mmCIF file of N, CA, C and O in Angstrom:
data_model
loop_
_atom_site.group_PDB
_atom_site.id
_atom_site.type_symbol
_atom_site.label_atom_id
_atom_site.label_comp_id
_atom_site.label_asym_id
_atom_site.label_seq_id
_atom_site.Cartn_x
_atom_site.Cartn_y
_atom_site.Cartn_z
ATOM 1 N N MET Y 1 17.620 60.880 -16.806
ATOM 2 C CA MET Y 1 18.907 61.333 -16.369
ATOM 3 C C MET Y 1 19.027 61.022 -14.884
ATOM 4 O O MET Y 1 18.126 61.310 -14.109
ATOM 5 N N SER Y 2 20.119 60.469 -14.481
ATOM 6 C CA SER Y 2 20.332 60.173 -13.076
ATOM 7 C C SER Y 2 21.305 61.196 -12.485
ATOM 8 O O SER Y 2 22.103 61.800 -13.193
ATOM 9 N N TYR Y 3 21.201 61.382 -11.186
ATOM 10 C CA TYR Y 3 22.070 62.324 -10.504
ATOM 11 C C TYR Y 3 23.270 61.596 -9.930
ATOM 12 O O TYR Y 3 23.174 60.455 -9.523
ATOM 13 N N ARG Y 4 24.401 62.270 -9.906
ATOM 14 C CA ARG Y 4 25.624 61.698 -9.346
ATOM 15 C C ARG Y 4 26.122 62.631 -8.252
ATOM 16 O O ARG Y 4 26.032 63.848 -8.378
ATOM 17 N N ASN Y 5 26.670 62.066 -7.206
ATOM 18 C CA ASN Y 5 27.192 62.844 -6.099
ATOM 19 C C ASN Y 5 28.533 63.451 -6.495
ATOM 20 O O ASN Y 5 29.462 62.738 -6.897
ATOM 21 N N ALA Y 6 28.626 64.767 -6.380
ATOM 22 C CA ALA Y 6 29.848 65.467 -6.757
ATOM 23 C C ALA Y 6 31.053 64.955 -5.980
ATOM 24 O O ALA Y 6 32.170 64.930 -6.510
ATOM 25 N N LYS Y 7 30.856 64.535 -4.723
ATOM 26 C CA LYS Y 7 31.972 64.024 -3.913
ATOM 27 C C LYS Y 7 32.631 62.803 -4.558
ATOM 28 O O LYS Y 7 33.807 62.544 -4.345
ATOM 29 N N ASN Y 8 31.864 62.078 -5.353
ATOM 30 C CA ASN Y 8 32.385 60.865 -5.991
ATOM 31 C C ASN Y 8 33.090 61.125 -7.321
ATOM 32 O O ASN Y 8 33.750 60.231 -7.842
ATOM 33 N N ILE Y 9 32.944 62.334 -7.865
ATOM 34 C CA ILE Y 9 33.514 62.568 -9.200
ATOM 35 C C ILE Y 9 34.368 63.830 -9.326
ATOM 36 O O ILE Y 9 35.151 63.934 -10.262
ATOM 37 N N LEU Y 10 34.215 64.776 -8.406
ATOM 38 C CA LEU Y 10 34.958 66.031 -8.511
ATOM 39 C C LEU Y 10 35.991 66.152 -7.393
ATOM 40 O O LEU Y 10 35.752 65.673 -6.277
ATOM 41 N N PRO Y 11 37.085 66.825 -7.663
ATOM 42 C CA PRO Y 11 38.078 67.043 -6.602
ATOM 43 C C PRO Y 11 37.538 68.015 -5.545
ATOM 44 O O PRO Y 11 36.701 68.876 -5.846
ATOM 45 N N ASP Y 12 38.031 67.882 -4.318
ATOM 46 C CA ASP Y 12 37.536 68.696 -3.197
ATOM 47 C C ASP Y 12 37.639 70.191 -3.462
ATOM 48 O O ASP Y 12 36.724 70.946 -3.148
ATOM 49 N N TYR Y 13 38.748 70.635 -4.059
ATOM 50 C CA TYR Y 13 38.905 72.076 -4.301
ATOM 51 C C TYR Y 13 37.821 72.615 -5.240
ATOM 52 O O TYR Y 13 37.365 73.744 -5.092
ATOM 53 N N LEU Y 14 37.400 71.789 -6.196
ATOM 54 C CA LEU Y 14 36.374 72.225 -7.138
ATOM 55 C C LEU Y 14 35.010 72.274 -6.459
ATOM 56 O O LEU Y 14 34.229 73.205 -6.686
ATOM 57 N N ILE Y 15 34.724 71.307 -5.612
ATOM 58 C CA ILE Y 15 33.465 71.308 -4.861
ATOM 59 C C ILE Y 15 33.395 72.553 -3.980
ATOM 60 O O ILE Y 15 32.365 73.241 -3.930
ATOM 61 N N THR Y 16 34.501 72.879 -3.305
ATOM 62 C CA THR Y 16 34.544 74.070 -2.455
ATOM 63 C C THR Y 16 34.267 75.331 -3.271
ATOM 64 O O THR Y 16 33.529 76.215 -2.837
ATOM 65 N N GLU Y 17 34.840 75.404 -4.457
ATOM 66 C CA GLU Y 17 34.617 76.567 -5.324
ATOM 67 C C GLU Y 17 33.160 76.650 -5.777
ATOM 68 O O GLU Y 17 32.561 77.716 -5.752
ATOM 69 N N ILE Y 18 32.581 75.544 -6.171
ATOM 70 C CA ILE Y 18 31.176 75.523 -6.606
ATOM 71 C C ILE Y 18 30.250 75.916 -5.456
ATOM 72 O O ILE Y 18 29.263 76.621 -5.648
ATOM 73 N N GLN Y 19 30.586 75.490 -4.235
ATOM 74 C CA GLN Y 19 29.757 75.801 -3.073
ATOM 75 C C GLN Y 19 29.691 77.296 -2.791
ATOM 76 O O GLN Y 19 28.778 77.759 -2.118
ATOM 77 N N LYS Y 20 30.604 78.065 -3.318
ATOM 78 C CA LYS Y 20 30.550 79.528 -3.174
ATOM 79 C C LYS Y 20 29.364 80.103 -3.951
ATOM 80 O O LYS Y 20 28.865 81.172 -3.643
ATOM 81 N N TYR Y 21 28.936 79.391 -4.989
ATOM 82 C CA TYR Y 21 27.871 79.863 -5.863
ATOM 83 C C TYR Y 21 26.540 79.154 -5.616
ATOM 84 O O TYR Y 21 25.479 79.747 -5.762
ATOM 85 N N ILE Y 22 26.611 77.894 -5.288
ATOM 86 C CA ILE Y 22 25.411 77.082 -5.069
ATOM 87 C C ILE Y 22 25.772 76.030 -4.033
ATOM 88 O O ILE Y 22 26.767 75.324 -4.164
ATOM 89 N N ASN Y 23 24.992 75.943 -2.966
ATOM 90 C CA ASN Y 23 25.363 75.080 -1.855
ATOM 91 C C ASN Y 23 24.220 74.124 -1.517
ATOM 92 O O ASN Y 23 23.163 74.547 -1.065
ATOM 93 N N GLY Y 24 24.422 72.856 -1.791
ATOM 94 C CA GLY Y 24 23.430 71.847 -1.447
ATOM 95 C C GLY Y 24 22.222 71.800 -2.358
ATOM 96 O O GLY Y 24 21.218 71.181 -2.041
ATOM 97 N N GLU Y 25 22.294 72.445 -3.505
ATOM 98 C CA GLU Y 25 21.192 72.439 -4.460
ATOM 99 C C GLU Y 25 21.575 71.595 -5.675
ATOM 100 O O GLU Y 25 22.735 71.289 -5.887
ATOM 101 N N ILE Y 26 20.583 71.271 -6.466
ATOM 102 C CA ILE Y 26 20.831 70.512 -7.684
ATOM 103 C C ILE Y 26 21.188 71.491 -8.794
ATOM 104 O O ILE Y 26 20.551 72.529 -8.955
ATOM 105 N N ILE Y 27 22.205 71.152 -9.559
ATOM 106 C CA ILE Y 27 22.636 71.993 -10.673
ATOM 107 C C ILE Y 27 22.797 71.108 -11.911
ATOM 108 O O ILE Y 27 23.234 69.970 -11.817
ATOM 109 N N TYR Y 28 22.397 71.643 -13.044
ATOM 110 C CA TYR Y 28 22.535 70.923 -14.310
ATOM 111 C C TYR Y 28 23.765 71.448 -15.026
ATOM 112 O O TYR Y 28 23.945 72.656 -15.174
ATOM 113 N N ILE Y 29 24.621 70.560 -15.464
ATOM 114 C CA ILE Y 29 25.795 70.933 -16.248
ATOM 115 C C ILE Y 29 25.571 70.410 -17.668
ATOM 116 O O ILE Y 29 25.535 69.198 -17.889
ATOM 117 N N PRO Y 30 25.391 71.321 -18.637
ATOM 118 C CA PRO Y 30 25.107 70.880 -20.010
ATOM 119 C C PRO Y 30 26.320 70.240 -20.667
ATOM 120 O O PRO Y 30 27.458 70.467 -20.264
ATOM 121 N N LYS Y 31 26.038 69.461 -21.684
ATOM 122 C CA LYS Y 31 27.101 68.838 -22.473
ATOM 123 C C LYS Y 31 27.813 69.901 -23.299
ATOM 124 O O LYS Y 31 27.248 70.944 -23.604
ATOM 125 N N HIS Y 32 29.043 69.595 -23.715
ATOM 126 C CA HIS Y 32 29.735 70.446 -24.673
ATOM 127 C C HIS Y 32 28.936 70.445 -25.968
ATOM 128 O O HIS Y 32 28.349 69.424 -26.350
ATOM 129 N N GLU Y 33 28.901 71.570 -26.649
ATOM 130 C CA GLU Y 33 28.152 71.674 -27.910
ATOM 131 C C GLU Y 33 28.535 70.582 -28.899
ATOM 132 O O GLU Y 33 27.689 70.004 -29.556
ATOM 133 N N GLU Y 34 29.822 70.303 -29.020
ATOM 134 C CA GLU Y 34 30.273 69.340 -30.036
ATOM 135 C C GLU Y 34 29.886 67.899 -29.703
ATOM 136 O O GLU Y 34 29.954 67.035 -30.562
ATOM 137 N N THR Y 35 29.462 67.625 -28.463
ATOM 138 C CA THR Y 35 29.073 66.254 -28.114
ATOM 139 C C THR Y 35 27.563 66.059 -28.112
ATOM 140 O O THR Y 35 27.093 64.947 -27.928
ATOM 141 N N LYS Y 36 26.822 67.147 -28.318
ATOM 142 C CA LYS Y 36 25.364 67.029 -28.334
ATOM 143 C C LYS Y 36 24.899 66.276 -29.573
ATOM 144 O O LYS Y 36 25.449 66.436 -30.662
ATOM 145 N N ILE Y 37 23.885 65.464 -29.386
ATOM 146 C CA ILE Y 37 23.267 64.754 -30.506
ATOM 147 C C ILE Y 37 21.988 65.496 -30.853
ATOM 148 O O ILE Y 37 21.176 65.789 -29.978
ATOM 149 N N LYS Y 38 21.800 65.827 -32.103
ATOM 150 C CA LYS Y 38 20.611 66.562 -32.512
ATOM 151 C C LYS Y 38 19.355 65.722 -32.303
ATOM 152 O O LYS Y 38 19.396 64.500 -32.361
ATOM 153 N N TRP Y 39 18.249 66.415 -32.097
ATOM 154 C CA TRP Y 39 16.969 65.765 -31.869
ATOM 155 C C TRP Y 39 16.661 64.774 -32.992
ATOM 156 O O TRP Y 39 16.843 65.077 -34.161
ATOM 157 N N GLY Y 40 16.215 63.593 -32.616
ATOM 158 C CA GLY Y 40 15.755 62.594 -33.564
ATOM 159 C C GLY Y 40 16.842 61.808 -34.273
ATOM 160 O O GLY Y 40 16.546 60.917 -35.065
ATOM 161 N N THR Y 41 18.089 62.120 -34.015
ATOM 162 C CA THR Y 41 19.180 61.430 -34.696
ATOM 163 C C THR Y 41 19.286 59.982 -34.240
ATOM 164 O O THR Y 41 19.470 59.075 -35.057
ATOM 165 N N LYS Y 42 19.157 59.769 -32.942
ATOM 166 C CA LYS Y 42 19.334 58.439 -32.378
ATOM 167 C C LYS Y 42 18.244 57.457 -32.812
ATOM 168 O O LYS Y 42 18.521 56.310 -33.118
ATOM 169 N N ASN Y 43 16.991 57.910 -32.833
ATOM 170 C CA ASN Y 43 15.885 56.990 -33.108
ATOM 171 C C ASN Y 43 15.372 57.047 -34.545
ATOM 172 O O ASN Y 43 14.406 56.369 -34.886
ATOM 173 N N GLY Y 44 15.975 57.870 -35.384
ATOM 174 C CA GLY Y 44 15.586 57.918 -36.791
ATOM 175 C C GLY Y 44 14.478 58.904 -37.126
ATOM 176 O O GLY Y 44 14.105 59.047 -38.289
ATOM 177 N N SER Y 45 13.940 59.591 -36.127
ATOM 178 C CA SER Y 45 12.851 60.545 -36.386
ATOM 179 C C SER Y 45 13.293 61.672 -37.304
ATOM 180 O O SER Y 45 12.549 62.100 -38.175
ATOM 181 N N ARG Y 46 14.498 62.173 -37.085
ATOM 182 C CA ARG Y 46 14.985 63.288 -37.913
ATOM 183 C C ARG Y 46 14.980 62.895 -39.385
ATOM 184 O O ARG Y 46 14.512 63.644 -40.251
ATOM 185 N N LYS Y 47 15.473 61.702 -39.708
ATOM 186 C CA LYS Y 47 15.527 61.252 -41.096
ATOM 187 C C LYS Y 47 14.118 61.128 -41.673
ATOM 188 O O LYS Y 47 13.856 61.529 -42.805
ATOM 189 N N LYS Y 48 13.204 60.584 -40.868
ATOM 190 C CA LYS Y 48 11.812 60.413 -41.305
ATOM 191 C C LYS Y 48 11.184 61.761 -41.666
ATOM 192 O O LYS Y 48 10.581 61.913 -42.736
ATOM 193 N N TYR Y 49 11.350 62.755 -40.778
ATOM 194 C CA TYR Y 49 10.748 64.063 -41.034
ATOM 195 C C TYR Y 49 11.466 64.824 -42.137
ATOM 196 O O TYR Y 49 10.830 65.546 -42.912
ATOM 197 N N ASP Y 50 12.772 64.663 -42.250
ATOM 198 C CA ASP Y 50 13.493 65.295 -43.356
ATOM 199 C C ASP Y 50 13.012 64.748 -44.696
ATOM 200 O O ASP Y 50 12.834 65.502 -45.655
ATOM 201 N N THR Y 51 12.782 63.436 -44.758
ATOM 202 C CA THR Y 51 12.268 62.813 -45.980
ATOM 203 C C THR Y 51 10.879 63.342 -46.301
ATOM 204 O O THR Y 51 10.592 63.748 -47.431
ATOM 205 N N ARG Y 52 10.012 63.351 -45.281
ATOM 206 C CA ARG Y 52 8.645 63.853 -45.478
ATOM 207 C C ARG Y 52 8.661 65.302 -45.941
ATOM 208 O O ARG Y 52 7.948 65.682 -46.882
ATOM 209 N N ASN Y 53 9.486 66.135 -45.307
ATOM 210 C CA ASN Y 53 9.519 67.549 -45.667
ATOM 211 C C ASN Y 53 10.043 67.753 -47.079
ATOM 212 O O ASN Y 53 9.579 68.636 -47.802
ATOM 213 N N GLY Y 54 10.973 66.920 -47.500
ATOM 214 C CA GLY Y 54 11.445 66.977 -48.881
ATOM 215 C C GLY Y 54 10.337 66.625 -49.865
ATOM 216 O O GLY Y 54 10.198 67.258 -50.921
ATOM 217 N N GLU Y 55 9.538 65.623 -49.511
ATOM 218 C CA GLU Y 55 8.401 65.243 -50.356
ATOM 219 C C GLU Y 55 7.393 66.388 -50.447
ATOM 220 O O GLU Y 55 6.849 66.659 -51.522
ATOM 221 N N ILE Y 56 7.164 67.065 -49.335
ATOM 222 C CA ILE Y 56 6.221 68.187 -49.323
ATOM 223 C C ILE Y 56 6.717 69.307 -50.227
ATOM 224 O O ILE Y 56 5.943 69.866 -51.021
ATOM 225 N N ARG Y 57 8.002 69.611 -50.152
ATOM 226 C CA ARG Y 57 8.557 70.655 -51.027
ATOM 227 C C ARG Y 57 8.448 70.270 -52.505
ATOM 228 O O ARG Y 57 8.138 71.101 -53.361
ATOM 229 N N ALA Y 58 8.671 68.999 -52.785
ATOM 230 C CA ALA Y 58 8.572 68.523 -54.167
ATOM 231 C C ALA Y 58 7.132 68.605 -54.667
ATOM 232 O O ALA Y 58 6.890 68.992 -55.812
ATOM 233 N N LEU Y 59 6.178 68.250 -53.804
ATOM 234 C CA LEU Y 59 4.767 68.318 -54.203
ATOM 235 C C LEU Y 59 4.340 69.752 -54.484
ATOM 236 O O LEU Y 59 3.553 70.003 -55.394
ATOM 237 N N LYS Y 60 4.842 70.690 -53.704
ATOM 238 C CA LYS Y 60 4.508 72.094 -53.940
ATOM 239 C C LYS Y 60 5.007 72.514 -55.318
ATOM 240 O O LYS Y 60 4.342 73.270 -56.024
ATOM 241 N N GLY Y 61 6.154 71.975 -55.710
ATOM 242 C CA GLY Y 61 6.705 72.276 -57.032
ATOM 243 C C GLY Y 61 5.880 71.719 -58.177
ATOM 244 O O GLY Y 61 6.004 72.165 -59.312
ATOM 245 N N THR Y 62 5.027 70.728 -57.895
ATOM 246 C CA THR Y 62 4.184 70.154 -58.945
ATOM 247 C C THR Y 62 2.873 70.910 -59.114
ATOM 248 O O THR Y 62 2.076 70.564 -59.981
ATOM 249 N N GLY Y 63 2.664 71.916 -58.263
ATOM 250 C CA GLY Y 63 1.457 72.719 -58.398
ATOM 251 C C GLY Y 63 0.366 72.421 -57.399
ATOM 252 O O GLY Y 63 -0.678 73.068 -57.420
ATOM 253 N N LEU Y 64 0.556 71.449 -56.510
ATOM 254 C CA LEU Y 64 -0.451 71.179 -55.493
ATOM 255 C C LEU Y 64 -0.551 72.372 -54.552
ATOM 256 O O LEU Y 64 0.431 73.059 -54.294
ATOM 257 N N THR Y 65 -1.736 72.608 -54.038
ATOM 258 C CA THR Y 65 -1.935 73.705 -53.103
ATOM 259 C C THR Y 65 -1.496 73.282 -51.705
ATOM 260 O O THR Y 65 -1.377 72.084 -51.412
ATOM 261 N N VAL Y 66 -1.300 74.262 -50.854
ATOM 262 C CA VAL Y 66 -0.938 73.998 -49.463
ATOM 263 C C VAL Y 66 -2.018 73.157 -48.798
ATOM 264 O O VAL Y 66 -1.727 72.220 -48.050
ATOM 265 N N GLU Y 67 -3.271 73.450 -49.100
ATOM 266 C CA GLU Y 67 -4.390 72.708 -48.515
ATOM 267 C C GLU Y 67 -4.377 71.245 -48.942
ATOM 268 O O GLU Y 67 -4.629 70.344 -48.139
ATOM 269 N N GLU Y 68 -4.080 70.995 -50.210
ATOM 270 C CA GLU Y 68 -4.014 69.620 -50.703
ATOM 271 C C GLU Y 68 -2.868 68.849 -50.044
ATOM 272 O O GLU Y 68 -3.028 67.683 -49.661
ATOM 273 N N ILE Y 69 -1.735 69.498 -49.914
ATOM 274 C CA ILE Y 69 -0.581 68.852 -49.279
ATOM 275 C C ILE Y 69 -0.890 68.576 -47.809
ATOM 276 O O ILE Y 69 -0.584 67.493 -47.301
ATOM 277 N N ALA Y 70 -1.495 69.539 -47.143
ATOM 278 C CA ALA Y 70 -1.845 69.363 -45.727
ATOM 279 C C ALA Y 70 -2.766 68.155 -45.552
ATOM 280 O O ALA Y 70 -2.571 67.337 -44.643
ATOM 281 N N GLY Y 71 -3.736 68.008 -46.428
ATOM 282 C CA GLY Y 71 -4.657 66.870 -46.357
ATOM 283 C C GLY Y 71 -3.941 65.547 -46.602
ATOM 284 O O GLY Y 71 -4.209 64.549 -45.923
ATOM 285 N N LYS Y 72 -3.020 65.533 -47.530
ATOM 286 C CA LYS Y 72 -2.295 64.301 -47.857
ATOM 287 C C LYS Y 72 -1.443 63.812 -46.683
ATOM 288 O O LYS Y 72 -1.326 62.618 -46.447
ATOM 289 N N TYR Y 73 -0.854 64.744 -45.933
ATOM 290 C CA TYR Y 73 0.040 64.385 -44.832
ATOM 291 C C TYR Y 73 -0.596 64.555 -43.448
ATOM 292 O O TYR Y 73 0.089 64.408 -42.436
ATOM 293 N N TYR Y 74 -1.884 64.869 -43.421
ATOM 294 C CA TYR Y 74 -2.603 65.055 -42.153
ATOM 295 C C TYR Y 74 -1.935 66.125 -41.287
ATOM 296 O O TYR Y 74 -1.757 65.955 -40.082
ATOM 297 N N LEU Y 75 -1.582 67.225 -41.921
ATOM 298 C CA LEU Y 75 -0.966 68.352 -41.233
ATOM 299 C C LEU Y 75 -1.862 69.573 -41.365
ATOM 300 O O LEU Y 75 -2.722 69.636 -42.257
ATOM 301 N N SER Y 76 -1.653 70.552 -40.514
ATOM 302 C CA SER Y 76 -2.365 71.814 -40.677
ATOM 303 C C SER Y 76 -1.712 72.592 -41.818
ATOM 304 O O SER Y 76 -0.544 72.356 -42.166
ATOM 305 N N THR Y 77 -2.466 73.521 -42.380
ATOM 306 C CA THR Y 77 -1.889 74.343 -43.453
ATOM 307 C C THR Y 77 -0.731 75.179 -42.914
ATOM 308 O O THR Y 77 0.249 75.410 -43.619
ATOM 309 N N GLU Y 78 -0.821 75.600 -41.651
ATOM 310 C CA GLU Y 78 0.267 76.375 -41.043
ATOM 311 C C GLU Y 78 1.543 75.545 -40.950
ATOM 312 O O GLU Y 78 2.641 76.057 -41.179
ATOM 313 N N SER Y 79 1.414 74.269 -40.620
ATOM 314 C CA SER Y 79 2.598 73.396 -40.553
ATOM 315 C C SER Y 79 3.238 73.246 -41.923
ATOM 316 O O SER Y 79 4.464 73.290 -42.056
ATOM 317 N N VAL Y 80 2.424 73.083 -42.940
ATOM 318 C CA VAL Y 80 2.950 72.950 -44.310
ATOM 319 C C VAL Y 80 3.650 74.234 -44.717
ATOM 320 O O VAL Y 80 4.739 74.207 -45.295
ATOM 321 N N LYS Y 81 3.060 75.373 -44.382
ATOM 322 C CA LYS Y 81 3.689 76.658 -44.721
ATOM 323 C C LYS Y 81 5.048 76.808 -44.044
ATOM 324 O O LYS Y 81 6.004 77.301 -44.642
ATOM 325 N N LYS Y 82 5.156 76.366 -42.783
ATOM 326 C CA LYS Y 82 6.438 76.436 -42.079
ATOM 327 C C LYS Y 82 7.475 75.550 -42.758
ATOM 328 O O LYS Y 82 8.631 75.931 -42.899
ATOM 329 N N ILE Y 83 7.059 74.361 -43.172
ATOM 330 C CA ILE Y 83 7.970 73.438 -43.859
ATOM 331 C C ILE Y 83 8.443 74.060 -45.164
ATOM 332 O O ILE Y 83 9.620 74.017 -45.509
ATOM 333 N N LEU Y 84 7.529 74.651 -45.904
ATOM 334 C CA LEU Y 84 7.876 75.233 -47.196
ATOM 335 C C LEU Y 84 8.754 76.476 -47.068
ATOM 336 O O LEU Y 84 9.564 76.748 -47.946
ATOM 337 N N SER Y 85 8.639 77.170 -45.963
ATOM 338 C CA SER Y 85 9.454 78.370 -45.784
ATOM 339 C C SER Y 85 10.830 78.067 -45.208
ATOM 340 O O SER Y 85 11.720 78.912 -45.230
ATOM 341 N N GLY Y 86 11.009 76.825 -44.703
ATOM 342 C CA GLY Y 86 12.274 76.469 -44.037
ATOM 343 C C GLY Y 86 13.334 75.954 -44.902
ATOM 344 O O GLY Y 86 13.592 75.880 -45.980
#
């Protein structure tokens, strides 16, 4: 993330108002909720893990134990339990 100078993007009256609360410090302004991209959406990680977690749930339905599933996916038993409870 790069920083931008407020003088170059905000009107003077708004800068003056912000300076009443924070003066000469760095401040983070979060994105609007509706414009946020969920984790892993951009690079495909979310889809990969959603697929894997679906496979884990399906395997549990076939009678495999948590320990067997954990070994198959190189996960801890606690991680498998979290996936199955989610």
